Short mmCIF file of C-alpha atoms in Angstrom, two decimals:
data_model
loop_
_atom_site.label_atom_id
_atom_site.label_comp_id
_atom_site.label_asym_id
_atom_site.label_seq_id
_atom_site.Cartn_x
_atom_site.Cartn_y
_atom_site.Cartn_z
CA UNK T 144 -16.55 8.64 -2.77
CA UNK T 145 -19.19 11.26 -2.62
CA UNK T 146 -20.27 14.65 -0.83
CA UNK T 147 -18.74 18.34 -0.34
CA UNK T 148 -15.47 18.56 1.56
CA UNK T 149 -11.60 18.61 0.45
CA UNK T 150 -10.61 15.39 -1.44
CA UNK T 151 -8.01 13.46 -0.12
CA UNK T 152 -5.19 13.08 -2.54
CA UNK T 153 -5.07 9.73 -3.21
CA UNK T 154 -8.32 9.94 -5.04
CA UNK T 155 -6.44 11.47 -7.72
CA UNK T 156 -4.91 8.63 -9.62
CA UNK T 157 -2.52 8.50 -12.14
CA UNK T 158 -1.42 5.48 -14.30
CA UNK T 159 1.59 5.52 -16.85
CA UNK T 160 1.40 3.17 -20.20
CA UNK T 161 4.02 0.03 -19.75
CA UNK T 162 2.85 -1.85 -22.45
CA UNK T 163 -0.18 -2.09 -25.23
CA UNK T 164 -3.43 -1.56 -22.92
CA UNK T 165 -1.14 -2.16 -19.81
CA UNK T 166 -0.89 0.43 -17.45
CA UNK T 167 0.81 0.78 -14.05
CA UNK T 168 -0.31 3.47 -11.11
CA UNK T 169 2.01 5.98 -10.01
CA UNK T 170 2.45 6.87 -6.61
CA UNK T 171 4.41 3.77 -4.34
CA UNK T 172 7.07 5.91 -2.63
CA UNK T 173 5.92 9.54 -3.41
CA UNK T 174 4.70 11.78 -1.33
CA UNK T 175 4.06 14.28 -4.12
CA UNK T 176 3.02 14.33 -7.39
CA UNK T 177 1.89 17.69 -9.54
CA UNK T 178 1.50 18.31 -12.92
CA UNK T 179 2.65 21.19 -13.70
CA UNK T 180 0.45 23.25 -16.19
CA UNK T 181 3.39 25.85 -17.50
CA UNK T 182 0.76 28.38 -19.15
CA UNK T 183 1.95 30.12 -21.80
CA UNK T 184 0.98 33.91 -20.86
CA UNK T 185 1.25 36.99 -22.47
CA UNK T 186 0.61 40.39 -20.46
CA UNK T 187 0.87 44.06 -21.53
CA UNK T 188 -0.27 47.46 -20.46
CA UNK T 189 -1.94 50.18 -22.65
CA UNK T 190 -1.60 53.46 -22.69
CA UNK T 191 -4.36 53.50 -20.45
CA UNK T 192 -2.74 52.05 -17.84
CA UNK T 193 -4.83 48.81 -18.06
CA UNK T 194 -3.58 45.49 -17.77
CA UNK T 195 -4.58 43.09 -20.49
CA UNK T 196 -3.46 39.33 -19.86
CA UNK T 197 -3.60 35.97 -22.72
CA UNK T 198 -2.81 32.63 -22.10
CA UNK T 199 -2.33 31.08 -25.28
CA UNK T 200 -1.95 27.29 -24.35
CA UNK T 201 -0.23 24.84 -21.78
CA UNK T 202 3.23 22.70 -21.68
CA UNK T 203 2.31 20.45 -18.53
CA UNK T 204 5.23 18.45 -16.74
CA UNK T 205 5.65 16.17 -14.13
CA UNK T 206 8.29 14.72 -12.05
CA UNK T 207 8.35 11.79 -11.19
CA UNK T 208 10.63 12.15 -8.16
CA UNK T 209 11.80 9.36 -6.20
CA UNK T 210 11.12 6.42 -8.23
CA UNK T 211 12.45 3.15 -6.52
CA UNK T 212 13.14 0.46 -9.16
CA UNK T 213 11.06 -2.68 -8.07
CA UNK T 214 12.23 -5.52 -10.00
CA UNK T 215 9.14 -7.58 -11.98
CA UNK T 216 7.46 -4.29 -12.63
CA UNK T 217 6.54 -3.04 -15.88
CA UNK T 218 7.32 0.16 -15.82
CA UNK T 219 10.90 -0.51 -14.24
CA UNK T 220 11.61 -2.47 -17.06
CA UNK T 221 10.43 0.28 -19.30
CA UNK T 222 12.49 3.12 -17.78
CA UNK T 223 15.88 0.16 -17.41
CA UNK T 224 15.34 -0.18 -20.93
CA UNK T 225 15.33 3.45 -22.01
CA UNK T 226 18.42 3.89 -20.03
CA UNK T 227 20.05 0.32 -21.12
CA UNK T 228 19.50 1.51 -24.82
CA UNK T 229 20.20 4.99 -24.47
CA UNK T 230 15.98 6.02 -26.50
CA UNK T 231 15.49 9.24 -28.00
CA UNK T 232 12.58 10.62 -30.06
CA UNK T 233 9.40 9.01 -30.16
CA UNK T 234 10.96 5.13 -28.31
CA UNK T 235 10.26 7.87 -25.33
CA UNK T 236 6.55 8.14 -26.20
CA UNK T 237 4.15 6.70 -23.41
CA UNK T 238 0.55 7.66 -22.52
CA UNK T 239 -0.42 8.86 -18.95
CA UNK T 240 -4.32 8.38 -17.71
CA UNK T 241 -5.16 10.89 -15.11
CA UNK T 242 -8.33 9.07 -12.98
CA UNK T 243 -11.02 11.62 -11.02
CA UNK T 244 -11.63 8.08 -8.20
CA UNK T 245 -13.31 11.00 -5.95
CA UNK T 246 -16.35 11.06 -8.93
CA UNK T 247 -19.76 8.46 -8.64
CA UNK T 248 -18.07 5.40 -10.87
CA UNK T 249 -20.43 4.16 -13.72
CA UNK T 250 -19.84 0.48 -12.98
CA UNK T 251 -18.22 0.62 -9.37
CA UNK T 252 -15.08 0.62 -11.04
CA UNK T 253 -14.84 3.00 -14.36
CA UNK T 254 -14.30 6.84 -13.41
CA UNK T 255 -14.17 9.78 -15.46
CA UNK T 256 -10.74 10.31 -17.08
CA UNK T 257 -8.19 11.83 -19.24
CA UNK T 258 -5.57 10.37 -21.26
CA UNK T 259 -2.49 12.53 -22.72
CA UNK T 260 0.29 11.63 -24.87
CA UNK T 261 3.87 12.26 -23.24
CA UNK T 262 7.63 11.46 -23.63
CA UNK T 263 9.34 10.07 -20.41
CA UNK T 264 12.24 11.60 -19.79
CA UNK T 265 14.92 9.77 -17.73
CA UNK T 266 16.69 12.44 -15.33
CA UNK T 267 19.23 9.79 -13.76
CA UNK T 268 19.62 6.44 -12.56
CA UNK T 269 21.63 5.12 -9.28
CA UNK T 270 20.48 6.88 -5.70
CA UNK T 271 22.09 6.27 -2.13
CA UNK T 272 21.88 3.57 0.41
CA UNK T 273 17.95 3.41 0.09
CA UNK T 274 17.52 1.91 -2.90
CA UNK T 275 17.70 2.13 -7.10
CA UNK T 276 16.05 5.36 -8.29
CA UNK T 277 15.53 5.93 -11.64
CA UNK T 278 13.41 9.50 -11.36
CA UNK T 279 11.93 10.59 -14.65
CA UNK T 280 10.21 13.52 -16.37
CA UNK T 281 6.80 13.62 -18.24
CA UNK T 282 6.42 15.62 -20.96
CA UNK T 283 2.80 15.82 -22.23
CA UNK T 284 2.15 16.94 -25.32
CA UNK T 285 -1.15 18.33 -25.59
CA UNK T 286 -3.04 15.19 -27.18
CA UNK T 287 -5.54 14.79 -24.43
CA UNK T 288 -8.59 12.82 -24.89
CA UNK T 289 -11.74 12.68 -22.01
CA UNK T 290 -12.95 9.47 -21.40
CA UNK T 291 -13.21 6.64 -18.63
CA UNK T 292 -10.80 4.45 -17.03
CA UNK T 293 -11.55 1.15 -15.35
CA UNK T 294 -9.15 0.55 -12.45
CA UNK T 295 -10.01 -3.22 -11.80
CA UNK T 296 -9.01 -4.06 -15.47
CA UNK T 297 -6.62 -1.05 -16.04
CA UNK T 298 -8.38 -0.08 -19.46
CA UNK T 299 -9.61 3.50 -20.97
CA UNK T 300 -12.50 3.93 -23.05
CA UNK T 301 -12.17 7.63 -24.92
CA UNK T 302 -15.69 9.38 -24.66
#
């Protein structure tokens, strides 16, 4: 994709780790998906009346939020086994590999992206009549590394 205009979401992928070098894209059955940058911001007023404002660093989250369990997939055997074997502490630790697909692609195929470190945190498991949900909660924690991701072989390459 190139030119000016507003980007249509979609070319704003995101893929979750399921595996060594194995990563699956987010995004079958939601309609949203935000990271959310939770600044950490400091503000205070002189005696001058003046407003003086600091933001200090970020605690990004994102929810994951429905999340239909599709049997065969990776990553629903990832989140079943959290919640089979009850993880904690760093068995929670996944990568995440946010893709810019709207950007000129070296190769036709490898855009510019970013890769954190986050924990996945399982919120529930069960749902209604529609299906097995199993949403979940990233936690990223601040280990972000530029680089490029290929999305025909599913592989980053840090900068």
């Amino acid at each position: 994709m190139t030119g000016k205009g507003k980007i249509d979401r979609k070319f704003l992928a995101h893929y979750i780790s399921v595996g060594e070098n194995k990563y699956e894209r987010l995004g079958s059955d939601l309609e949203e998906l935000s990271i959310e940058l939770n600044a950490e911001v400091e503000s205070k007023k002189n005696i001058l009346g003046e407003n003086s404002v600091t933001i200090s660093g970020y605690n990004p989250t994102a929810s994951v939020e429905p999340y239909y369990a599709t049997q065969g997939t990776e990553l629903f055997k990832v989140l079943q086994d959290i919640i089979d074997k009850r993880k904690t502490m760093d068995d929670l630790i996944t990568s995440v590999v946010e893709v810019h697909t709207w950007e000129e692609a070296s190769d036709g195929t490898s855009y510019k992206a970013f890769k954190d470190v986050a924990y996945i945190e399982v919120k529930s498991y069960g749902g209604d009549t529609t299906g097995y949900q199993i949403p979940f909660d990233l936690h990223y924690v601040g280990d972000r590394t530029e680089g490029t991701f290929n999305t025909a072989t599913k592989e980053f390459t840090a900068a």
